[in-house]
């Protein structure tokens, strides 16, 4: 079974600064997908960024980028130029391939607070 | 707004009771997923339906059941409720299962007293 671990229960950052959230995972699969989802106080889960394991290039979405280290099974999220609206809980998630399509395994989450 | 609608948003009930949570997926999405979010268990996958058929099962209790109807809306039935069933229940939908991009509803907050 896959496991996803987020070792930082809480993080804080000043507005306009950069913060990195950590995530490690464990799997025996070779093809899989990794995600970061954001859950703001409104509680709705929102996809932030997605990485396919067979792609070596790290995914980037505007101010959000990942550092994907397949051998180390590490998948960190970097948020640049942090904004107050980035305050939320962030979940790292894993999805295998084949019969696991659609089944996301989530980490425990990291609460990020952006201070003005 | 993700386009996924869940009702009710909040529900308070007593132990031993039965409740039904409803989900309308985004227009065109054939896959529907149910997730449970609780303080002690975190976010857990419960069950997935694709075009009316059960596709995958996760950590769903036998007291819980779900179905997806021909119009693609889905219902999650929770019976013989226990205090530990108190949680936020999310429905999500996707058009393509391989992307892993799920569109989540706002969740139904269930409180069992």
CSV table of C-alpha atoms in Angstrom, one decimal:
chain,number,residue,atom,x,y,z
A,1,UNK,CA,0.0,0.0,0.0
A,2,UNK,CA,1.1,3.5,-0.7
A,3,UNK,CA,1.8,6.0,2.1
A,4,UNK,CA,2.2,9.7,1.9
A,5,UNK,CA,4.0,11.6,4.7
A,6,UNK,CA,4.0,15.3,5.3
A,7,UNK,CA,6.3,16.0,8.2
A,8,UNK,CA,5.4,19.7,8.7
A,9,UNK,CA,2.1,20.0,10.5
A,10,UNK,CA,2.3,23.8,10.4
A,11,UNK,CA,4.3,26.4,8.5
A,12,UNK,CA,4.2,30.2,8.3
A,13,UNK,CA,5.6,32.7,5.9
A,14,UNK,CA,5.6,36.5,5.4
A,15,UNK,CA,3.7,37.9,2.5
A,16,UNK,CA,5.9,38.1,-0.7
A,17,UNK,CA,8.4,35.5,0.6
A,18,UNK,CA,9.0,31.9,-0.5
A,19,UNK,CA,8.1,28.8,1.4
A,20,UNK,CA,8.6,25.1,0.7
A,21,UNK,CA,6.3,22.3,1.9
A,22,UNK,CA,7.7,18.8,2.2
A,23,UNK,CA,6.2,15.5,1.2
A,24,UNK,CA,7.6,12.0,0.9
A,25,UNK,CA,5.9,8.9,-0.3
A,26,UNK,CA,6.4,5.2,-0.5
A,27,UNK,CA,5.4,3.0,-3.4
A,28,UNK,CA,6.6,0.0,-5.3
A,29,UNK,CA,5.0,1.3,-8.5
A,30,UNK,CA,7.0,2.8,-11.3
A,31,UNK,CA,4.2,4.8,-13.0
A,32,UNK,CA,2.2,7.1,-10.8
A,33,UNK,CA,1.1,10.7,-10.3
A,34,UNK,CA,1.6,13.2,-7.5
A,35,UNK,CA,-0.4,16.2,-6.6
A,36,UNK,CA,-0.7,19.1,-4.2
A,37,UNK,CA,-4.2,20.1,-3.2
A,38,UNK,CA,-5.1,23.2,-1.3
A,39,UNK,CA,-7.9,23.4,1.2
A,40,UNK,CA,-8.7,27.0,2.2
A,41,UNK,CA,-11.0,27.9,5.1
A,42,UNK,CA,-13.9,27.5,2.8
A,43,UNK,CA,-12.9,23.8,3.0
A,44,UNK,CA,-13.2,23.1,-0.7
A,45,UNK,CA,-10.3,21.1,-2.1
A,46,UNK,CA,-8.5,22.7,-5.0
A,47,UNK,CA,-5.8,21.2,-7.2
A,48,UNK,CA,-2.7,23.3,-7.1
A,49,UNK,CA,-0.2,21.3,-9.2
A,50,UNK,CA,0.3,17.8,-10.7
A,51,UNK,CA,3.4,15.8,-11.6
A,52,UNK,CA,3.6,12.6,-13.6
A,53,UNK,CA,6.3,10.3,-12.4
A,54,UNK,CA,7.7,9.5,-15.8
A,55,UNK,CA,8.3,13.1,-16.6
A,56,UNK,CA,11.7,14.3,-15.3
A,57,UNK,CA,10.9,18.0,-15.6
A,58,UNK,CA,9.4,19.5,-12.5
A,59,UNK,CA,5.9,20.9,-12.9
A,60,UNK,CA,5.3,24.6,-12.6
A,61,UNK,CA,2.0,26.6,-12.3
A,62,UNK,CA,2.6,30.3,-12.0
A,63,UNK,CA,3.9,30.9,-8.4
A,64,UNK,CA,3.8,27.2,-7.6
A,65,UNK,CA,6.5,24.7,-8.5
A,66,UNK,CA,7.6,21.3,-7.3
A,67,UNK,CA,10.9,19.6,-6.7
A,68,UNK,CA,10.3,16.0,-7.7
A,69,UNK,CA,13.0,13.6,-6.6
A,70,UNK,CA,11.9,10.1,-7.8
A,71,UNK,CA,14.8,8.1,-6.4
A,72,UNK,CA,14.3,9.8,-3.0
A,73,UNK,CA,10.5,9.6,-3.3
A,74,UNK,CA,10.3,13.2,-2.4
A,75,UNK,CA,7.8,15.8,-3.8
A,76,UNK,CA,8.1,19.2,-2.3
A,77,UNK,CA,6.0,22.3,-3.1
A,78,UNK,CA,7.5,25.7,-3.4
A,79,UNK,CA,5.3,28.8,-3.2
A,80,UNK,CA,7.0,32.0,-4.4
A,81,UNK,CA,5.8,35.5,-3.7
A,82,UNK,CA,3.4,34.2,-1.1
A,83,UNK,CA,0.0,35.9,-0.9
A,84,UNK,CA,-2.5,36.1,1.9
A,85,UNK,CA,-4.9,34.0,-0.2
A,86,UNK,CA,-2.4,31.2,-0.1
A,87,UNK,CA,-3.3,30.6,3.6
A,88,UNK,CA,-4.8,27.1,3.6
A,89,UNK,CA,-4.1,23.5,4.4
A,90,UNK,CA,-2.0,21.8,1.8
A,91,UNK,CA,-2.3,18.1,1.0
A,92,UNK,CA,0.2,16.1,-0.9
A,93,UNK,CA,-1.5,13.2,-2.7
A,94,UNK,CA,-0.4,10.0,-4.6
A,95,UNK,CA,-2.3,8.2,-7.3
A,96,UNK,CA,-1.1,4.9,-8.8
A,97,UNK,CA,-1.8,3.7,-12.3
A,98,UNK,CA,-4.0,1.0,-13.7
A,99,UNK,CA,-6.7,0.0,-11.2
A,100,UNK,CA,-5.6,2.8,-8.9
A,101,UNK,CA,-6.7,5.5,-11.3
A,102,UNK,CA,-8.8,8.0,-9.4
A,103,UNK,CA,-7.9,6.7,-5.9
A,104,UNK,CA,-5.9,9.4,-4.2
A,105,UNK,CA,-3.9,8.7,-1.1
A,106,UNK,CA,-3.4,11.9,0.9
A,107,UNK,CA,-0.9,13.0,3.4
A,108,UNK,CA,-1.9,14.4,6.8
A,109,UNK,CA,-1.7,18.0,5.5
A,110,UNK,CA,0.4,21.1,6.3
A,111,UNK,CA,-1.3,24.2,7.6
A,112,UNK,CA,0.2,27.2,5.9
A,113,UNK,CA,-0.3,30.7,7.3
A,114,UNK,CA,0.8,33.7,5.3
A,115,UNK,CA,1.3,36.8,7.5
A,116,UNK,CA,1.0,40.4,6.2
B,1,UNK,CA,-17.0,27.1,-7.8
B,2,UNK,CA,-16.0,23.6,-8.8
B,3,UNK,CA,-19.3,22.7,-10.4
B,4,UNK,CA,-19.8,19.8,-7.9
B,5,UNK,CA,-22.8,20.3,-5.7
B,6,UNK,CA,-23.3,18.5,-2.4
B,7,UNK,CA,-26.3,18.6,-0.1
B,8,UNK,CA,-26.8,19.0,2.7
B,9,UNK,CA,-23.9,21.2,3.8
B,10,UNK,CA,-24.4,20.5,7.4
B,11,UNK,CA,-26.2,17.7,9.1
B,12,UNK,CA,-26.6,16.9,12.8
B,13,UNK,CA,-28.1,13.6,13.9
B,14,UNK,CA,-28.1,11.0,16.7
B,15,UNK,CA,-26.3,7.7,17.1
B,16,UNK,CA,-28.1,4.8,15.4
B,17,UNK,CA,-29.7,7.0,12.8
B,18,UNK,CA,-29.4,6.8,9.0
B,19,UNK,CA,-28.5,9.7,6.7
B,20,UNK,CA,-28.1,10.2,2.9
B,21,UNK,CA,-25.7,12.6,1.4
B,22,UNK,CA,-26.2,13.7,-2.2
B,23,UNK,CA,-23.8,14.7,-4.9
B,24,UNK,CA,-24.3,16.2,-8.3
B,25,UNK,CA,-21.1,16.0,-10.4
B,26,UNK,CA,-19.8,18.5,-12.9
B,27,UNK,CA,-21.7,18.5,-16.2
B,28,UNK,CA,-20.1,15.8,-18.4
B,29,UNK,CA,-18.1,14.1,-15.6
B,30,UNK,CA,-18.8,10.3,-15.5
B,31,UNK,CA,-16.7,9.5,-12.4
B,32,UNK,CA,-17.8,10.3,-8.9
B,33,UNK,CA,-15.7,9.7,-5.8
B,34,UNK,CA,-16.5,9.9,-2.1
B,35,UNK,CA,-13.9,10.9,0.5
B,36,UNK,CA,-14.1,11.2,4.3
B,37,UNK,CA,-12.1,13.8,6.2
B,38,UNK,CA,-11.8,13.4,9.9
B,39,UNK,CA,-9.3,14.7,12.5
B,40,UNK,CA,-8.0,11.3,13.4
B,41,UNK,CA,-8.0,9.5,10.0
B,42,UNK,CA,-7.3,12.5,7.7
B,43,UNK,CA,-8.6,12.3,4.1
B,44,UNK,CA,-9.6,8.8,3.1
B,45,UNK,CA,-10.9,7.4,-0.1
B,46,UNK,CA,-14.3,5.6,0.3
B,47,UNK,CA,-15.6,4.6,-3.1
B,48,UNK,CA,-15.6,5.5,-6.8
B,49,UNK,CA,-18.3,5.1,-9.4
B,50,UNK,CA,-18.0,5.4,-13.1
B,51,UNK,CA,-21.1,5.9,-15.3
B,52,UNK,CA,-23.3,4.1,-12.8
B,53,UNK,CA,-21.0,1.2,-11.9
B,54,UNK,CA,-18.8,0.8,-8.9
B,55,UNK,CA,-15.2,1.1,-10.0
B,56,UNK,CA,-13.1,1.0,-6.8
B,57,UNK,CA,-13.6,0.7,-3.1
B,58,UNK,CA,-11.4,2.0,-0.3
B,59,UNK,CA,-11.9,2.1,3.4
B,60,UNK,CA,-15.6,2.1,3.4
B,61,UNK,CA,-17.5,0.6,6.3
B,62,UNK,CA,-20.2,-2.0,5.7
B,63,UNK,CA,-22.7,0.3,7.3
B,64,UNK,CA,-22.0,2.7,4.5
B,65,UNK,CA,-23.2,2.3,0.9
B,66,UNK,CA,-23.3,4.4,-2.2
B,67,UNK,CA,-24.8,4.4,-5.7
B,68,UNK,CA,-24.7,6.4,-8.8
B,69,UNK,CA,-27.9,7.0,-10.7
B,70,UNK,CA,-28.5,7.1,-14.5
B,71,UNK,CA,-28.4,10.9,-14.3
B,72,UNK,CA,-24.9,10.5,-12.8
B,73,UNK,CA,-25.7,12.0,-9.4
B,74,UNK,CA,-24.6,9.9,-6.5
B,75,UNK,CA,-25.8,9.3,-3.0
B,76,UNK,CA,-23.8,8.1,0.0
B,77,UNK,CA,-25.9,6.3,2.6
B,78,UNK,CA,-24.6,6.1,6.2
B,79,UNK,CA,-26.5,3.9,8.6
B,80,UNK,CA,-26.3,2.9,12.3
B,81,UNK,CA,-24.4,6.0,12.8
B,82,UNK,CA,-21.7,6.2,15.5
B,83,UNK,CA,-20.0,9.1,17.1
B,84,UNK,CA,-16.8,8.3,15.2
B,85,UNK,CA,-18.7,8.8,11.9
B,86,UNK,CA,-18.7,12.5,12.5
B,87,UNK,CA,-16.6,13.9,9.7
B,88,UNK,CA,-16.6,16.0,6.5
B,89,UNK,CA,-17.7,13.9,3.5
B,90,UNK,CA,-16.5,15.1,0.2
B,91,UNK,CA,-17.8,14.2,-3.2
B,92,UNK,CA,-15.5,14.7,-6.2
B,93,UNK,CA,-15.9,14.2,-9.9
B,94,UNK,CA,-13.6,13.9,-12.9
B,95,UNK,CA,-14.0,13.6,-16.6
B,96,UNK,CA,-10.9,11.5,-17.1
B,97,UNK,CA,-9.7,9.2,-14.3
B,98,UNK,CA,-6.1,9.1,-15.5
B,99,UNK,CA,-5.3,12.7,-14.8
B,100,UNK,CA,-6.1,12.5,-11.1
B,101,UNK,CA,-7.6,16.0,-11.4
B,102,UNK,CA,-10.6,15.7,-9.2
B,103,UNK,CA,-13.1,18.5,-8.7
B,104,UNK,CA,-14.3,18.6,-5.2
B,105,UNK,CA,-17.6,19.8,-3.8
B,106,UNK,CA,-17.7,21.8,-0.6
B,107,UNK,CA,-18.4,18.8,1.5
B,108,UNK,CA,-21.2,17.7,3.9
B,109,UNK,CA,-20.3,18.2,7.5
B,110,UNK,CA,-21.9,15.4,9.5
B,111,UNK,CA,-22.1,15.6,13.3
B,112,UNK,CA,-23.3,12.6,15.2
B,113,UNK,CA,-24.4,13.3,18.8
